[in-house]
CSV table of C-alpha atoms in Angstrom, one decimal:
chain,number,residue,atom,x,y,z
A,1,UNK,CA,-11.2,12.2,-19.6
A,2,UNK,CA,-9.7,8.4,-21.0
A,3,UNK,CA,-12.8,6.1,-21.2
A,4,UNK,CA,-13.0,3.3,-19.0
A,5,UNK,CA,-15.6,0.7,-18.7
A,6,UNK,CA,-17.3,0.3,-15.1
A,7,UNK,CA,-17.4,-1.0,-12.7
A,8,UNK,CA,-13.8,0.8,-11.9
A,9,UNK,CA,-11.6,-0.7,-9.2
A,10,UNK,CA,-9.0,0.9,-7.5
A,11,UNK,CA,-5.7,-1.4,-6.5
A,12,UNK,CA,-3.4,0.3,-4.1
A,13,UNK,CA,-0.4,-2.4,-3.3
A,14,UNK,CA,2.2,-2.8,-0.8
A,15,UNK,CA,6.0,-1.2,-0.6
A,16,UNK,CA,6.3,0.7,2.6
A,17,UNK,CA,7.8,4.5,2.3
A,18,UNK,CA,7.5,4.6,-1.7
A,19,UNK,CA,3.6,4.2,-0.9
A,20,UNK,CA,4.0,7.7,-1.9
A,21,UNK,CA,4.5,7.5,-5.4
A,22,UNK,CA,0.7,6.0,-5.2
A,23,UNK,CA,-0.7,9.5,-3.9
A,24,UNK,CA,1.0,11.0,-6.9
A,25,UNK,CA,-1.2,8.3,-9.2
A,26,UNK,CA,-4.2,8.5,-7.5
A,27,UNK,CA,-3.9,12.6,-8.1
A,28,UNK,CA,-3.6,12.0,-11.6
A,29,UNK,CA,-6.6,9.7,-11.7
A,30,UNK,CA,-8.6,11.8,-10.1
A,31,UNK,CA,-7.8,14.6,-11.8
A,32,UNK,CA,-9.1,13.4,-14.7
A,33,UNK,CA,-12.0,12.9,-13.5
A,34,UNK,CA,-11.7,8.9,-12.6
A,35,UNK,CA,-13.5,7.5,-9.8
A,36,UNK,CA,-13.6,4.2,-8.1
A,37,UNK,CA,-16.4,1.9,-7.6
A,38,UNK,CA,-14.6,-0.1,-4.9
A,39,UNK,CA,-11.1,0.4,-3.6
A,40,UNK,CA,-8.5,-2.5,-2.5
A,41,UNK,CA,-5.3,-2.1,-0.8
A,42,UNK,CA,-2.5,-4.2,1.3
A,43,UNK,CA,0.6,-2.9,3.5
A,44,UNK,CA,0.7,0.6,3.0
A,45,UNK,CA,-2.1,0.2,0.3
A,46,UNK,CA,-4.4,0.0,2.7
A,47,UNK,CA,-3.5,3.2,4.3
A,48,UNK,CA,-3.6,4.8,1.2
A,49,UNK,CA,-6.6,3.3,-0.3
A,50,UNK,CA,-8.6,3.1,3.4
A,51,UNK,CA,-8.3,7.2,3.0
A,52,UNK,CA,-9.3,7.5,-0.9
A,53,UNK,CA,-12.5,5.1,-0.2
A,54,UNK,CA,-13.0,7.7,2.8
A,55,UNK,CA,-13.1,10.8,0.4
A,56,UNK,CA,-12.5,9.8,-3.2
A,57,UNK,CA,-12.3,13.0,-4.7
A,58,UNK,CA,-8.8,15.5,-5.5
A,59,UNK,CA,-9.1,17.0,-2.1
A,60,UNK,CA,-7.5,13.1,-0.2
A,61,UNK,CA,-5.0,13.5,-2.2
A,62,UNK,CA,-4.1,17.0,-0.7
A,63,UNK,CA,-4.2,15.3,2.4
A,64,UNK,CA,-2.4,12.4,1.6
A,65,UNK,CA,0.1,14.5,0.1
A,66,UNK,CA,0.6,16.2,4.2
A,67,UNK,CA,0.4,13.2,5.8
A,68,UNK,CA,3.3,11.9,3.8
A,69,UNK,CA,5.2,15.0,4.7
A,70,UNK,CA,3.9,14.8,8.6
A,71,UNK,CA,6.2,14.8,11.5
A,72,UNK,CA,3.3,12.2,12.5
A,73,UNK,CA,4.1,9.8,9.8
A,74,UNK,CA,8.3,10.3,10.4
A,75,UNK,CA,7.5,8.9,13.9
A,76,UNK,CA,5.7,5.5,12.9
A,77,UNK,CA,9.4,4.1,12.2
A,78,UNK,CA,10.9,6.9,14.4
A,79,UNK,CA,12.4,5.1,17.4
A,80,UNK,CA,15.5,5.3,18.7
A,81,UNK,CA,17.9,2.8,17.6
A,82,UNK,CA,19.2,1.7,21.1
A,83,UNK,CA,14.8,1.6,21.6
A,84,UNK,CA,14.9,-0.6,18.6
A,85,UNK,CA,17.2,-3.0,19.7
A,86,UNK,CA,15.7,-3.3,23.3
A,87,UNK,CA,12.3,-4.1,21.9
A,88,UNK,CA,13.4,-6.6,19.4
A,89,UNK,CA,15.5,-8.3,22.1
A,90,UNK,CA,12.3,-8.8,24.4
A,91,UNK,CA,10.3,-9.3,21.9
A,92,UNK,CA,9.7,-9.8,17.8
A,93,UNK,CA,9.3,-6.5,16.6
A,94,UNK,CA,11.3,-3.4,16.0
A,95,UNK,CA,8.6,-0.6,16.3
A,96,UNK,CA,5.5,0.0,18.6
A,97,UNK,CA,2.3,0.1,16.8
A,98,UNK,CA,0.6,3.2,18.6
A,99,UNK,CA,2.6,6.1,16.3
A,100,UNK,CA,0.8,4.6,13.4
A,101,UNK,CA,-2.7,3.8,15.2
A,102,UNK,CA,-2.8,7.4,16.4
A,103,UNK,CA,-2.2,8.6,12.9
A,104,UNK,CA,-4.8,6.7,11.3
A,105,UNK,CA,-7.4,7.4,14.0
A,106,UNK,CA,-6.7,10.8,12.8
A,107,UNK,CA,-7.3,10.8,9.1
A,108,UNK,CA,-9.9,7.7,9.6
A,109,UNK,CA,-11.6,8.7,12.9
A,110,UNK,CA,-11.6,6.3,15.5
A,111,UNK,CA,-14.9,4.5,15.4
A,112,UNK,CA,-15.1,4.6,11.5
A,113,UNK,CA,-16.2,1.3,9.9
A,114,UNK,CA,-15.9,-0.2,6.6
A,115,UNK,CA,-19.6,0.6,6.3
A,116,UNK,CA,-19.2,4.2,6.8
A,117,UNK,CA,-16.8,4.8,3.9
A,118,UNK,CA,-18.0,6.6,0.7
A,119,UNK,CA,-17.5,3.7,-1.7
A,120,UNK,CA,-16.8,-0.2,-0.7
A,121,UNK,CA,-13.0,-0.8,0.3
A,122,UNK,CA,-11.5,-4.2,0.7
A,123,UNK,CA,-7.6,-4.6,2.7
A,124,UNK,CA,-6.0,-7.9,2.8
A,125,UNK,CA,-3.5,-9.5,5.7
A,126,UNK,CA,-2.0,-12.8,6.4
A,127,UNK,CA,-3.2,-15.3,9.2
A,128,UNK,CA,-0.9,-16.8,10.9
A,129,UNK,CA,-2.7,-19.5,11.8
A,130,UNK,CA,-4.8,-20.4,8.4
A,131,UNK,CA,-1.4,-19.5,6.2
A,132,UNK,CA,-3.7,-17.6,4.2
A,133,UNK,CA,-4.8,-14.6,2.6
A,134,UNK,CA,-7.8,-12.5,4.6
A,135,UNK,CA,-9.7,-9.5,3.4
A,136,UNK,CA,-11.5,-7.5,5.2
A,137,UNK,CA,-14.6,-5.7,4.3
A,138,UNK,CA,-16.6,-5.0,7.3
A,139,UNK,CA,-16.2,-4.1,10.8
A,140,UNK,CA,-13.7,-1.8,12.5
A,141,UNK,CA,-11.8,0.2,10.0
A,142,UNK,CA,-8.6,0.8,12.0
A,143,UNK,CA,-7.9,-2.1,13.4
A,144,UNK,CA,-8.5,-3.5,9.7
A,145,UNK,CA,-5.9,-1.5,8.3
A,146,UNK,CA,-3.2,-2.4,10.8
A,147,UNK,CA,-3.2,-5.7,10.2
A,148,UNK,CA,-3.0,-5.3,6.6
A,149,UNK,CA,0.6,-3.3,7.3
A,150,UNK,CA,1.7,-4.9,10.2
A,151,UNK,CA,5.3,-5.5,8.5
A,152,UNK,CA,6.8,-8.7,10.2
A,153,UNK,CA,10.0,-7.7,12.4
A,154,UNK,CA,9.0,-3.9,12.3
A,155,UNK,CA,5.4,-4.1,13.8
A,156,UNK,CA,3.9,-6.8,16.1
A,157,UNK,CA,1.2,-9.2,14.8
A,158,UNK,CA,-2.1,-7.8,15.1
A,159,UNK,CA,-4.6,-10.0,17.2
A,160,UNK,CA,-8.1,-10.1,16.1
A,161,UNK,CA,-10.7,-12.4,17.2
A,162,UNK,CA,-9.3,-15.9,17.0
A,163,UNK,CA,-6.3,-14.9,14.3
A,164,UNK,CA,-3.6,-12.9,14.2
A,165,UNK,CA,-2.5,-10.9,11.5
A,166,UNK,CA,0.4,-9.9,9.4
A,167,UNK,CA,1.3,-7.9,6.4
A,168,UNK,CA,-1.1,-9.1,3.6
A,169,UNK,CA,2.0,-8.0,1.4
A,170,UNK,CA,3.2,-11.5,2.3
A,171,UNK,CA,0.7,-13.3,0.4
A,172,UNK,CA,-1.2,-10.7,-2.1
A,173,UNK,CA,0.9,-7.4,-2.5
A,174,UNK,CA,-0.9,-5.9,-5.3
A,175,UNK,CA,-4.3,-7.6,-5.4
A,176,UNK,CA,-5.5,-7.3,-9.3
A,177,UNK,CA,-6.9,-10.7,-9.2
A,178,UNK,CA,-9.4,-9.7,-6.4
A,179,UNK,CA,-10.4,-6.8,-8.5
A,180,UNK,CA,-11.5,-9.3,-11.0
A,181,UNK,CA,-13.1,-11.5,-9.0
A,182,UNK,CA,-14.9,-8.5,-7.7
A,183,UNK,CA,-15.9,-7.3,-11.4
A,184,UNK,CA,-14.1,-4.8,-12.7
A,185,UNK,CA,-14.0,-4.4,-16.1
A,186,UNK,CA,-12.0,-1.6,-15.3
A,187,UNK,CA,-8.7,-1.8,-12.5
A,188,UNK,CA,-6.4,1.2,-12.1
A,189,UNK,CA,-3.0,-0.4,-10.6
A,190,UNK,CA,-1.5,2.1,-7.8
A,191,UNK,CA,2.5,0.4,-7.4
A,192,UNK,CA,5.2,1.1,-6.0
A,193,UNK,CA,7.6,0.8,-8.6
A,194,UNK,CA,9.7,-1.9,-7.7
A,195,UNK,CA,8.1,-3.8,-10.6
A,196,UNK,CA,9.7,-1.6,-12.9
A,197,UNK,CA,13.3,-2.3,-12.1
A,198,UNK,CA,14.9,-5.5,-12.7
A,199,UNK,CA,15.6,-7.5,-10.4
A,200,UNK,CA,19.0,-9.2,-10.0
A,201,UNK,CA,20.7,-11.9,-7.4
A,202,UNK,CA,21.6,-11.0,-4.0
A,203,UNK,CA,25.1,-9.9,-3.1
A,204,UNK,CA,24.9,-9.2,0.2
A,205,UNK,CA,23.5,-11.4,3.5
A,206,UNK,CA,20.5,-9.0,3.9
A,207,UNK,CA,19.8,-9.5,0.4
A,208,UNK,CA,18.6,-12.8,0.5
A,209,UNK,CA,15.2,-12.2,2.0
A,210,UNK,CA,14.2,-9.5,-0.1
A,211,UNK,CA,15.0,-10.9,-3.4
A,212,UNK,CA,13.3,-13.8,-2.2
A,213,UNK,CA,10.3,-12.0,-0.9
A,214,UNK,CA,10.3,-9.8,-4.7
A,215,UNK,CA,10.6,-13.1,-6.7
A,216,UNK,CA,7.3,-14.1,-5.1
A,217,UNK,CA,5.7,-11.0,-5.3
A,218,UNK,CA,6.2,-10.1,-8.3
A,219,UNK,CA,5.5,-13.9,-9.8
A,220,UNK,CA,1.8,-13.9,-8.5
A,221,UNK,CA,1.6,-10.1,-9.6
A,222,UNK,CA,2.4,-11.1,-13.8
A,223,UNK,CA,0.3,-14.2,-13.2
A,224,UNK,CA,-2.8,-12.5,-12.5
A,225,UNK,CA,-2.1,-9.5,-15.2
A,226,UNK,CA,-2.1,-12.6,-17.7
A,227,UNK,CA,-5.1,-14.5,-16.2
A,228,UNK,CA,-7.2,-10.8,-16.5
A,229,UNK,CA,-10.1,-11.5,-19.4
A,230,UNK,CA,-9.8,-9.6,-22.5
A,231,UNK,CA,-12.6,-7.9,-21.7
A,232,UNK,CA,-10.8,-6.2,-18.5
A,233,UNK,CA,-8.3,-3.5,-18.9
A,234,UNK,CA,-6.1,-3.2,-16.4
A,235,UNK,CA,-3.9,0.0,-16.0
A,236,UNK,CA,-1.0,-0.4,-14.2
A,237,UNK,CA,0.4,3.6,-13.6
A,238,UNK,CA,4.0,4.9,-13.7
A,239,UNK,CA,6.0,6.2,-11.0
A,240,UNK,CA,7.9,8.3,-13.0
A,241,UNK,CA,11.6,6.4,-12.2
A,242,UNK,CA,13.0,5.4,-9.1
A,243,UNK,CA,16.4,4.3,-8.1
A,244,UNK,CA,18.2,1.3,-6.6
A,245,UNK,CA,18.1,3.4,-3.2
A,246,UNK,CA,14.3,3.1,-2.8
A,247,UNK,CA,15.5,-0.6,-2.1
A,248,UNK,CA,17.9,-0.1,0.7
A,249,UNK,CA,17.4,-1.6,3.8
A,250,UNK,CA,17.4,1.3,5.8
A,251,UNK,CA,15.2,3.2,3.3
A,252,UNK,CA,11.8,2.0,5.1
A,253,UNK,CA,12.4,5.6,7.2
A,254,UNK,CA,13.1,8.1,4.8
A,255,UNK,CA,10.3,9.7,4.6
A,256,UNK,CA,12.1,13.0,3.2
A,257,UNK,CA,12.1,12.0,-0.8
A,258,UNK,CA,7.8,11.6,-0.2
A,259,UNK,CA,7.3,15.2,-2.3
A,260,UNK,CA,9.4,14.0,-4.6
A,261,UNK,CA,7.8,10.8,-5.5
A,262,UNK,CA,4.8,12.3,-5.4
A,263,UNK,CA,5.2,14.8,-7.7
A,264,UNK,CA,7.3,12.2,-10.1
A,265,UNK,CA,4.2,9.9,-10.1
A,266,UNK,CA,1.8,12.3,-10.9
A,267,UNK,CA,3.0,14.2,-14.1
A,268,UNK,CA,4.5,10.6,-15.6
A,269,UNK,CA,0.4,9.2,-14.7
A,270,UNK,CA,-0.8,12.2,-16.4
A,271,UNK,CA,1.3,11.6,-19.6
A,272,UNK,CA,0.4,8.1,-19.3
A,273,UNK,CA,-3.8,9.0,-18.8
A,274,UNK,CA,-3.8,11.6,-22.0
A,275,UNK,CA,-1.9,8.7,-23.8
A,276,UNK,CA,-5.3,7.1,-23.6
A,277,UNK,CA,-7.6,10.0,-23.9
């Protein structure tokens, strides 16, 4: 098993359908015998990392691995197009929430709380009204974890308390500075690979806002690799290669390469772990 130096944090960041290639890491990590003292996650993160803190063991990523596969999770972005369009014309979204509630009611159970979970697990979203980063880390699970991936134009705003929420991708997308601030002295990075490719200027119209939002993303995400003390090592896992189609538009419903990145992700991890064996 590599050595690591406790506590151990485990980072699971945003990126929608290649959210996958993270159950291939966290496989790997597992595997080799790795647990987490405290789990984080935003945008599909939190999905990912709301069901490891549930169970962290091999066996959740078994699951993880048929949930990704699920007719359940093709029909959280399944609607019909002319559906689509109807709902975004009346109102700001593209999707309805309830395919994905339903599905993590399933894995999570519908009453589960933070408190309930087998190690502590921390999920960020955005408030509309502060403009600012929120993590949750007590309460209701579910409701929790959909605000964290509440994708702005896909899924509606989620309304808690006095605030509503949005993707935390928006303001923290893979949150290695909270692991810090936390303690860990050891943080095991679960991305999405868009990190590894470079990025280049828009050419298209719907190119603008992506670029944009990757710019930002992945400007905060270098920052706080440099601003991690010496004395933290911070692992951030491979997904084994991707391609420039794992940013298409359109690409946020193609649930039918999941195997694929899983598998990818967890034999280039495994390299990657006996590298530091």
């Amino acid at each position: 098993m590599p050595e690591t130096t406790g506590p151990v944090g485990f980072v699971f960041g945003g990126g929608g359908v290649l959210g996958a290639y993270e159950v291939g890491m966290v496989r790997a990590v597992l595997h080799y015998g790795i647990r987490p003292d405290f789990v984080l996650g935003t945008s599909i993160g939190a999905i990912n990392g709301a069901a490891v803190a549930a169970g962290p063991d091999e066996q959740v990523a078994d699951r993880l691995t048929e949930l990704w596969a699920s007719p359940q999770a093709r029909a959280v972005y399944g609607d019909s197009l002319p559906r689509q369009i109807g709902r975004f014309a009346r109102r700001t979204h593209l999707h309805s929430p309830g395919p994905l509630r339903r599905t993590l009611e399933r894995e999570l159970g519908i009453d589960t709380r933070f408190e309930d979970l087998a190690v502590p697990f921390h999920c960020c979203a955005a408030s509309i009204e502060r403009a600012s980063e929120h993590w949750f880390s007590s309460g209701p699970l579910i409701d929790a974890v959909l605000a964290s991936s509440a994708v702005p134009g896909l899924l509606p705003p989620v309304h808690l308390g006095q605030e509503h929420f949005i993707d935390g991708g928006i303001v923290n997308s893979v949150p290695v500075g909270h692991a810090v601030a936390l303690g860990a002295r050891t943080v095991f990075v679960m991305q999405v690979g868009r990190i590894e490719r470079p990025l280049r200027p828009p050419r298209r119209p719907w190119d603008v806002a992506q670029v944009a939002f990757e710019v930002a993303r992945r400007h905060r995400f270098a920052r706080e690799l440099q601003e991690a003390p010496d004395d933290v090592a911070v692992h951030v896992l491979p997904t084994g290669g991707g391609s420039a189609k794992d940013d298409s538009p359109l690409s946020y419903r193609n649930f039918a390469a999941a195997r694929g990145r899983i598998e990818r992700a967890y034999e280039a991890t495994c390299a990657y772990l006996e590298g530091l064996a």
